XYZ file of C-alpha atoms in Angstrom:
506
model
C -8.109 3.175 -24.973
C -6.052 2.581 -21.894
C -3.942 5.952 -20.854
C -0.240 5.529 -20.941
C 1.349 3.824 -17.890
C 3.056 6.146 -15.786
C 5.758 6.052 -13.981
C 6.310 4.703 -10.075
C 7.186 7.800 -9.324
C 4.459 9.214 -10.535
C 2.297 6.833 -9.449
C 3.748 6.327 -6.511
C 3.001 9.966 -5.112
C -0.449 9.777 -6.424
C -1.119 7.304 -4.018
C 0.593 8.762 -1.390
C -1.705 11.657 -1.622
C -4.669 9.648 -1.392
C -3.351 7.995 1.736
C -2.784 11.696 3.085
C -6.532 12.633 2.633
C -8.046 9.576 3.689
C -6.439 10.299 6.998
C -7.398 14.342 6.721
C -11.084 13.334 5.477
C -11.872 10.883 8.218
C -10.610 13.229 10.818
C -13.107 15.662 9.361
C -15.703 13.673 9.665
C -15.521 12.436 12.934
C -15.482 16.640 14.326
C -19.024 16.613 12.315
C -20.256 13.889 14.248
C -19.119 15.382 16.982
C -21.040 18.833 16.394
C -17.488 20.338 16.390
C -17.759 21.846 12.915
C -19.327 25.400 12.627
C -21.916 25.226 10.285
C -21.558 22.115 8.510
C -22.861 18.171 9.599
C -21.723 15.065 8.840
C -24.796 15.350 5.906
C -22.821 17.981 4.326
C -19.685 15.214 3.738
C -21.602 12.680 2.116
C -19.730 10.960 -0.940
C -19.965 11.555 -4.010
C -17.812 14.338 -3.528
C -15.906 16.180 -6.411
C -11.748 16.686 -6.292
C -12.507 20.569 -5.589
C -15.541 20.393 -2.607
C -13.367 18.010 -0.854
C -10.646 20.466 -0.974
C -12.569 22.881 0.069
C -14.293 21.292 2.759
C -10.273 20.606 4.142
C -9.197 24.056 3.917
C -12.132 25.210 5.656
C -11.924 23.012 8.745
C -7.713 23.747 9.050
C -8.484 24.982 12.849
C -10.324 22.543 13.787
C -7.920 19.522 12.530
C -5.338 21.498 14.417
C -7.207 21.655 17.523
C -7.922 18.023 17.172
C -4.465 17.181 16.156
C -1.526 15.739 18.916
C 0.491 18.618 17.643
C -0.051 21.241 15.408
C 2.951 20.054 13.270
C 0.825 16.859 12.426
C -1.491 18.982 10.598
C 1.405 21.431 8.741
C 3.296 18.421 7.680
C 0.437 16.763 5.772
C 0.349 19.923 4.189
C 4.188 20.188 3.519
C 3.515 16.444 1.509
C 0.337 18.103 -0.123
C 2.451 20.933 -1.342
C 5.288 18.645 -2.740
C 2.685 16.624 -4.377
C 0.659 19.675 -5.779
C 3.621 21.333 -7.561
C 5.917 17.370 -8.772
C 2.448 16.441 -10.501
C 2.296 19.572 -12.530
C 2.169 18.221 -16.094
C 4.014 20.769 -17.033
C 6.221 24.189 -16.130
C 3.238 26.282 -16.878
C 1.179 24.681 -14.145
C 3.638 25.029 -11.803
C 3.885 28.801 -12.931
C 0.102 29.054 -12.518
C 0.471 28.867 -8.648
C 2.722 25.705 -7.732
C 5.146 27.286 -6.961
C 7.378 26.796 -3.394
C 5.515 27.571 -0.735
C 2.215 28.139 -2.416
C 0.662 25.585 -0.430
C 2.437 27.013 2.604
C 0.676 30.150 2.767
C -3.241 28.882 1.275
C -4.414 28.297 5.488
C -3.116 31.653 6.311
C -4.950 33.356 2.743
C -8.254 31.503 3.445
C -10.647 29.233 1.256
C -11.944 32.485 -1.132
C -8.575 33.088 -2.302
C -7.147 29.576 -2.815
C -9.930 28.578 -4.935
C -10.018 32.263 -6.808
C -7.081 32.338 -9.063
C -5.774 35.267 -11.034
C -8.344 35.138 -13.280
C -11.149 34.260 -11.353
C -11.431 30.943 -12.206
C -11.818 27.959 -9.326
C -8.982 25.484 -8.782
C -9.419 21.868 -8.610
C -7.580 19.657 -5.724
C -5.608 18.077 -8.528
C -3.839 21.819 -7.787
C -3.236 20.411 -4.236
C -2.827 16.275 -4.469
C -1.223 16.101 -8.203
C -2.895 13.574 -10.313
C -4.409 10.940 -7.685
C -8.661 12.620 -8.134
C -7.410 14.086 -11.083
C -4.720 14.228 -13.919
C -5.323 17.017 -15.829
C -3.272 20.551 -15.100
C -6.589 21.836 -15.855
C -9.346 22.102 -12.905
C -12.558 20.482 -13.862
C -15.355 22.209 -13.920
C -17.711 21.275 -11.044
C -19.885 18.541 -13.842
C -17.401 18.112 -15.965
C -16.715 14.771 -17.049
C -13.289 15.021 -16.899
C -14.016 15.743 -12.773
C -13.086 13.354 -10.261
C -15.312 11.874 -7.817
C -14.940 10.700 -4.643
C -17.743 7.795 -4.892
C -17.393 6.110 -1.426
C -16.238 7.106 1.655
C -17.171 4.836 4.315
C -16.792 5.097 7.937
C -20.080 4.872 10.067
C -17.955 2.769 12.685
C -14.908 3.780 12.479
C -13.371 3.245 15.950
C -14.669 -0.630 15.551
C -14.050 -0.533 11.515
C -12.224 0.096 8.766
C -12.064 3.264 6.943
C -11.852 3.074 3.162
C -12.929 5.237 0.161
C -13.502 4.893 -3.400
C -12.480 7.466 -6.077
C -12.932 7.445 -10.008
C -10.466 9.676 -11.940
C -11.788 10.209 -15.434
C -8.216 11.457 -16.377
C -6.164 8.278 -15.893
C -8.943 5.616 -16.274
C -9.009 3.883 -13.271
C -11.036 3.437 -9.479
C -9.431 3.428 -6.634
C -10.017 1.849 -3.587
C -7.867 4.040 -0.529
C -7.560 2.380 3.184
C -7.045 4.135 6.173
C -3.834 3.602 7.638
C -3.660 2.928 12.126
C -6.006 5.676 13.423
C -7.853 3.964 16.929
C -6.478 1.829 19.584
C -8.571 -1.217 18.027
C -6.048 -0.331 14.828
C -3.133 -0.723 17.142
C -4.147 -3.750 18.891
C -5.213 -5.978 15.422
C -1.792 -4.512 14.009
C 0.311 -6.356 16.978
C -1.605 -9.543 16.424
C 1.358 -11.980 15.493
C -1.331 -14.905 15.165
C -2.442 -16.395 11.681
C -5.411 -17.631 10.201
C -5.803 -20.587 7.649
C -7.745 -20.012 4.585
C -8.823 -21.504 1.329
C -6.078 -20.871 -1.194
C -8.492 -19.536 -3.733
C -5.930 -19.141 -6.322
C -5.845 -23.458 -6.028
C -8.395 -23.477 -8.643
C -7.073 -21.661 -11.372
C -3.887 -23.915 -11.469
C -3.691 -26.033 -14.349
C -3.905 -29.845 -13.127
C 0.048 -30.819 -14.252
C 0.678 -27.566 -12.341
C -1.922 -27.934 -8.732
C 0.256 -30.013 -6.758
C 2.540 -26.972 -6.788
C 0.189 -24.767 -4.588
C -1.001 -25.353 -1.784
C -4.211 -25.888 -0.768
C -4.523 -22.953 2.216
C -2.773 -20.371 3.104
C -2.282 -18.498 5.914
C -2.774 -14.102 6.664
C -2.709 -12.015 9.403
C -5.640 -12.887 11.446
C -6.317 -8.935 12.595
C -6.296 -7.663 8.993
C -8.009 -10.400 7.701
C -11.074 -9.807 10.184
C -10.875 -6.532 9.437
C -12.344 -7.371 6.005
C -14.264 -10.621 6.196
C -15.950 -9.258 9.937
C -19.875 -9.611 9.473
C -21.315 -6.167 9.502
C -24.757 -6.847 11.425
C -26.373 -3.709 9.657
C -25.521 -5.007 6.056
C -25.339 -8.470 6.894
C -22.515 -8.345 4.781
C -18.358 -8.646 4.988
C -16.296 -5.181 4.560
C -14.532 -6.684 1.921
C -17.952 -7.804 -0.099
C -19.277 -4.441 0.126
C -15.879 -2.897 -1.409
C -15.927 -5.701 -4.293
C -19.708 -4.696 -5.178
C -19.126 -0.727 -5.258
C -15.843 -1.361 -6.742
C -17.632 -3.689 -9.529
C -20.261 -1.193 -9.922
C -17.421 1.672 -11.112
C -16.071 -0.333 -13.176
C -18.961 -1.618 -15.418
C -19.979 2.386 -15.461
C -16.420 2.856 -16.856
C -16.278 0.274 -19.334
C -11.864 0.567 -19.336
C -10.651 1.317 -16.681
C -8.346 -0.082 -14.502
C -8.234 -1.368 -10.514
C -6.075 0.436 -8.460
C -5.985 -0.428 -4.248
C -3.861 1.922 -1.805
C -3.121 2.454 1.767
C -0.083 3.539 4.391
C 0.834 1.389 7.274
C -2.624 -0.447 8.520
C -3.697 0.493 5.052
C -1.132 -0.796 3.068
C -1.716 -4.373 4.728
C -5.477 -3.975 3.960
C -4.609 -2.929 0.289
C -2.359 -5.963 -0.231
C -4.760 -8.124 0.939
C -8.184 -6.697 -0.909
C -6.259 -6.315 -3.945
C -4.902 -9.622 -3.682
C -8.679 -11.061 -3.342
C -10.004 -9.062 -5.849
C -7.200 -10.126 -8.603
C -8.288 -13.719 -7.845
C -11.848 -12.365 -8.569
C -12.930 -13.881 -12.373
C -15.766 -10.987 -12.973
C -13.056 -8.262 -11.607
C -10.575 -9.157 -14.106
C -12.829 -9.251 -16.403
C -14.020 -5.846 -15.641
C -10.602 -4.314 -14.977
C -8.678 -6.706 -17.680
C -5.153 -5.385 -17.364
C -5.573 -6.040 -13.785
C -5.371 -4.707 -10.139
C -2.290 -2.306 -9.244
C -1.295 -2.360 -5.462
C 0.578 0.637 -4.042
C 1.413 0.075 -0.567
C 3.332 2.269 1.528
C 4.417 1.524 5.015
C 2.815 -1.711 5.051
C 3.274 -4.773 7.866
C 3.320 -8.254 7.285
C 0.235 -9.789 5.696
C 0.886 -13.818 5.083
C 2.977 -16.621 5.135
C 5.078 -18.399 2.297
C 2.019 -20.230 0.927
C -0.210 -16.888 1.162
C 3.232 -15.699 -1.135
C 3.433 -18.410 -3.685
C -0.406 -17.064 -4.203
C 0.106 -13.961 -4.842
C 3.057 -14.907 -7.515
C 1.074 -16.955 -9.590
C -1.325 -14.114 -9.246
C 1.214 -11.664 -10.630
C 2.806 -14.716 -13.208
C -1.085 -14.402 -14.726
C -0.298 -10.851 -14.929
C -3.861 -10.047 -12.920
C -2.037 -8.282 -10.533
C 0.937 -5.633 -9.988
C 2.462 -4.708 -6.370
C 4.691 -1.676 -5.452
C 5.470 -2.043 -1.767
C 7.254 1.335 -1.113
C 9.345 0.560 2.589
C 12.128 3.330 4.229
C 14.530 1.600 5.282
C 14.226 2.703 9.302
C 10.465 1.839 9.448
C 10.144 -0.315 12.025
C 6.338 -0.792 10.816
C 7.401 -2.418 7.666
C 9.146 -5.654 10.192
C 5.920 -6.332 12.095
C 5.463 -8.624 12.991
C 8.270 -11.146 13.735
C 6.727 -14.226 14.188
C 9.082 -17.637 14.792
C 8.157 -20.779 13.997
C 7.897 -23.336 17.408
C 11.806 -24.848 16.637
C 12.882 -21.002 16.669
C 11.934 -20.942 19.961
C 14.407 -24.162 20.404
C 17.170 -23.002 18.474
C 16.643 -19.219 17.660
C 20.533 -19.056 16.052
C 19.493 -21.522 13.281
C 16.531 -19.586 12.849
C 18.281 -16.102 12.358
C 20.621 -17.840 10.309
C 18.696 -20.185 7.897
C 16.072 -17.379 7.435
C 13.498 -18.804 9.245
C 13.339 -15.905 11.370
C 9.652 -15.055 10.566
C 6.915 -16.776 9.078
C 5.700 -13.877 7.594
C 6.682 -13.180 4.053
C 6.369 -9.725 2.481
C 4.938 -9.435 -1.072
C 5.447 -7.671 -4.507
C 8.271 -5.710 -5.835
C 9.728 -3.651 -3.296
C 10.909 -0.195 -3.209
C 13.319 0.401 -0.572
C 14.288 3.928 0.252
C 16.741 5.118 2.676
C 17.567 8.487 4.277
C 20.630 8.774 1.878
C 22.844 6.246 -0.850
C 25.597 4.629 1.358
C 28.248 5.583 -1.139
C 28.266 8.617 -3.536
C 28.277 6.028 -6.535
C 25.342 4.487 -4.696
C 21.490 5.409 -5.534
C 19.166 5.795 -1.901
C 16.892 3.151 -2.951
C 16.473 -0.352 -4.287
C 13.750 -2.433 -5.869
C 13.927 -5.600 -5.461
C 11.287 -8.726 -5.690
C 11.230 -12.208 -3.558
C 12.690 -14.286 -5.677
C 11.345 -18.377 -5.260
C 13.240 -20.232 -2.686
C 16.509 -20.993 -4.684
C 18.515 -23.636 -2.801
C 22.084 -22.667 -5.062
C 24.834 -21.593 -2.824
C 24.752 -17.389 -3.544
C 21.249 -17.052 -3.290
C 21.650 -18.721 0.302
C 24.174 -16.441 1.215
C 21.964 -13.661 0.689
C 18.990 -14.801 2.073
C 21.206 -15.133 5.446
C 22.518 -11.657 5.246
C 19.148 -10.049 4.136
C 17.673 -11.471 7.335
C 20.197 -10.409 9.549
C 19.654 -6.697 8.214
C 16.128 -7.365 8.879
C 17.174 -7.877 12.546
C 19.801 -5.518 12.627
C 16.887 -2.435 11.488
C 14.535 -4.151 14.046
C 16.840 -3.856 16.762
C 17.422 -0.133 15.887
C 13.511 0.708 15.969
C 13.620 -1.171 19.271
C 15.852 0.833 20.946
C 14.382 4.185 20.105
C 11.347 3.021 20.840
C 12.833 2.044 24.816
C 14.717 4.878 24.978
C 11.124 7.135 23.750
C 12.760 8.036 20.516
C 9.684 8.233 19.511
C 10.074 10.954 16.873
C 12.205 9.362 15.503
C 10.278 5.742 14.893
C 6.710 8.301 13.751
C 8.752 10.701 11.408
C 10.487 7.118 9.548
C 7.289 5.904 9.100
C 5.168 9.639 8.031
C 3.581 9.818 4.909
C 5.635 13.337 4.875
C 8.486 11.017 5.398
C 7.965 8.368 2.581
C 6.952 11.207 -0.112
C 10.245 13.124 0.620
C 12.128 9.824 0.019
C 10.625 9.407 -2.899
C 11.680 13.041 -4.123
C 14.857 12.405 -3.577
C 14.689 9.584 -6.323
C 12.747 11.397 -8.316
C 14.708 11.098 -11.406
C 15.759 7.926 -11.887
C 12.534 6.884 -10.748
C 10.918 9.065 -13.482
C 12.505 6.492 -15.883
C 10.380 3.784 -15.182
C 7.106 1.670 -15.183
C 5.973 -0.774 -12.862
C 5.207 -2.981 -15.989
C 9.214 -2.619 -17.428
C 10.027 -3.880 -13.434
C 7.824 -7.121 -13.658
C 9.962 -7.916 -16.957
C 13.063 -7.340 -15.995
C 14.379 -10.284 -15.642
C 17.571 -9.126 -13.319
C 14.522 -8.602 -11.003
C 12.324 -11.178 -11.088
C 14.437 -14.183 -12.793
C 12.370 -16.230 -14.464
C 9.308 -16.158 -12.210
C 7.299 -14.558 -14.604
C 7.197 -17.286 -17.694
C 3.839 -18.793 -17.757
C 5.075 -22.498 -16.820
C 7.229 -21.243 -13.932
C 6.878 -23.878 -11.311
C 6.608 -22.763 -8.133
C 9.731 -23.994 -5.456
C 10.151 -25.111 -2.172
C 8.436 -22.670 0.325
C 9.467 -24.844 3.573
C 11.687 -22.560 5.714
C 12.617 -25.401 7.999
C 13.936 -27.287 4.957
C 16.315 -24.874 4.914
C 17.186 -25.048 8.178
C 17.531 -28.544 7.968
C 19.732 -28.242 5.112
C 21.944 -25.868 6.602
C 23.017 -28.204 9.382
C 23.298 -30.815 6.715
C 20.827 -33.476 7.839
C 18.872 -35.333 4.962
C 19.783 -35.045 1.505
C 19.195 -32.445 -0.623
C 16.007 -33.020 -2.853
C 15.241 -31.113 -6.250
C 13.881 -27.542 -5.654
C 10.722 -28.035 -7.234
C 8.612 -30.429 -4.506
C 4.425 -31.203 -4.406
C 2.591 -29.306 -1.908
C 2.376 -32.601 -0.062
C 6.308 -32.625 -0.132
C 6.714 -29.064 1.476
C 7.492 -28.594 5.210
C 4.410 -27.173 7.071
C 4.422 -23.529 9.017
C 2.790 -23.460 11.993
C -0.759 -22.126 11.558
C -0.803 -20.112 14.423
């Protein structure tokens, strides 16, 4: 039996905290290989790992991440998030009178590893203590083979300044395996992050369309070609793609844990790489059938991944309910506009293109969860959620698609400037993990209130994009441009793929 759905918020922390220690973990690592660890090798931090060794092997190596770290504050403020996710995921007031409370976290690196993980009465604690529910739910700590323990199953980064970095993790508690990315760590990172390029691929969610329904999607569509080589890359070891590995291991979890359910994370690089794996693997038949409420995608921080086909995709992905996105964006974070990529008449007439909307021919993904520093008005909340409704041709809809692109350019500009003028504390702290889970304090409340399954059927949200015989619309930005200056007529909104205005591929 499936556990109850939490809420975003809840959910949404948990896999914030699992971006936080893939980034802490890695870091690790790469001291062992380096010999830079007293008394431990890079044998000693071989998955499978449980929720408390990892924790312990973090706490232990504190002066060494510091030491490694750009400045000690890096290190402190992934524990400030750790701490605010330690004592919000307490199931209840007693576990937060156990030891959550403020500042507990604050003052474990100055105590030392014996008496964080010695409580009052001598029993161990359990990183669920430390990073709320995402390795484990329970306000209990497992015991070291308990079944109830979470593992860390995967953890893979053997090239990591060349590679990805991803893990896998099986919570016993809330039913589900989770596949974690590595957010932008190496100057390789960087560079396939500022790719503004595109590749074309097979659609592969062409097949599943019923035939009065396949002229509606198109037959390719096109992603980000950095991210995308970051997961389809032959490894020359394994002779095999990143991505293939992940589905295999993933696969593997799930038939051991006949139940449970698909979840994919990341922050920045990592929340691209999580769109786009769990976008693959909810087009997957044996992973659906395997994880058969579907895949759950919580990005954070995330770029660009695709263009309006690779979009219509991933809606009739979420229309067959195999898959469920959360993309969790502050409003400053220049990250989450990258990149801005105009089609070749932009170049021509780059007005029109601000204006129509044809700005970019990337298209973000999923239902979005906007959070800003603070609400705008007191009777205002500081965040929205939103979701990219079809490409509605009726007069209001227009309207706002002009104005939510202008924004767009407006926050662009803003992250520009600090960036010339070396703000750059500014542009890092807007797009920090520390940053993202205070935000998401803030809302904690009203966020409390709901599930990401009540979002996908609320209609005030999504429209009718959800019904089962939705027909996808027209996708073409330059239609709109077109339309906009009023040249050709105005044709129904839902056109055959062979009727929609083609993107450039590059």
């Amino acid at each position: 039996m499936a556990p109850k759905p939490k809420s975003i918020y809840q959910e949404a922390l948990e896999m914030v905290a699992g971006a936080l220690v893939i980034y802490i973990f890695a870091d690790i690592r790469e001291l062992a290989r380096e010999g830079k660890l007293d008394g431990m090798t890079i044998d000693d931090l071989q998955a499978p790992l449980t929720a408390e060794q990892t924790l312990a092997i973090i706490l232990a190596n504190k002066d060494k991440l510091e030491e490694m770290a750009i400045n000690n504050q890096d290190v402190e403020d992934l524990l400030k998030a750790m701490k605010h996710m330690q004592i919000h995921h307490a199931d209840d007031q007693d576990a937060i009178e156990e030891g959550a409370s403020s500042g507990y976290l604050s003052n474990i690196w100055n105590t030392g590893i014996d008496t964080l993980l010695t409580s009052k009465t001598g029993s161990k604690m359990g990183l669920d203590k430390v990073l709320g529910s995402f390795m484990n739910g329970k306000k209990d700590p497992p015991k070291k083979k308990s079944a109830k323990s979470a593992v860390m199953t995967n953890f893979v980064d053997d090239n990591s300044k060349e590679e990805i970095v991803h893990a896998i993790v099986v919570n016993q508690d809330r039913k589900r395996v989770s596949v974690v990315f590595r957010g932008s760590a190496t100057p390789k990172d960087f560079i396939q992050d500022a790719k503004m390029s595109q590749k074309k691929i097979p659609n592969p969610v062409k097949s599943m369309m019923e035939k009065e329904r396949t002229e509606s999607m198109p037959e390719t569509i096109n992603v980000h070609t950095g991210f995308y080589q970051y997961l389809f890359q032959m490894n020359k070891e394994t002779k095999k793609t990143r991505i293939e590995t992940i589905m295999e291991d993933v696969k593997t979890q799930l038939k051991e844990n006949p139940g449970f359910q698909l979840y994919v994370t990341g922050h920045s690089l990592g929340g691209a790489l999580s769109t786009m794996y769990g976008f693959f693997a909810a087009a997957d038949d044996e992973m659906i059938e395997l994880s058969p409420n579907g895949v759950i995608v919580y990005s954070v921080a995330s770029p660009f991944v695709g263009n309006w086909k690779w979009r219509f995709a991933f809606q009739e992905l979420e229309r067959r309910k195999r898959l469920q996105h959360l993309r969790i964006q502050n409003a400053e974070d220049m990250v989450t506009l990258m990149p801005f990529a105009v089609p070749k008449a932009g170049f021509f007439m780059p007005i029109l293109a601000v204006k129509t909307g044809a700005g970019n021919l990337y298209k973000h993904v999923g239902m979005r969860l906007k959070l800003a520093q603070k609400a705008k008005e007191e009777s205002e909340l500081p965040y929205s959620i939103s979701y990219p409704v079809d490409q509605r041709m009726d007069d209001e809809e227009f309207t706002k698609d002009v104005q939510d692109t202008l924004d767009q350019g407006k926050s662009l500009m803003k992250a520009f400037k600090a960036v010339v003028t070396k703000d750059f504390e500014r542009v890092e702290r807007y797009h920090s993990c520390t940053e993202y889970e205070e935000r998401l304090e803030k809302c904690r409340d009203e966020l409390t209130g709901i599930t990401l399954d009540e979002l996908y059927a609320d209609t005030k949200i999504v429209g009718s994009m959800m019904e089962k015989d939705y027909m996808p619309k027209n996708g073409g930005v330059m239609s709109t441009a077109f339309r906009a200056m009023g040249l050709g007529k105005k044709k129904s909104d839902t056109l055959s793929s062979s009727e929609m205005v083609e993107e450039d591929d590059e």
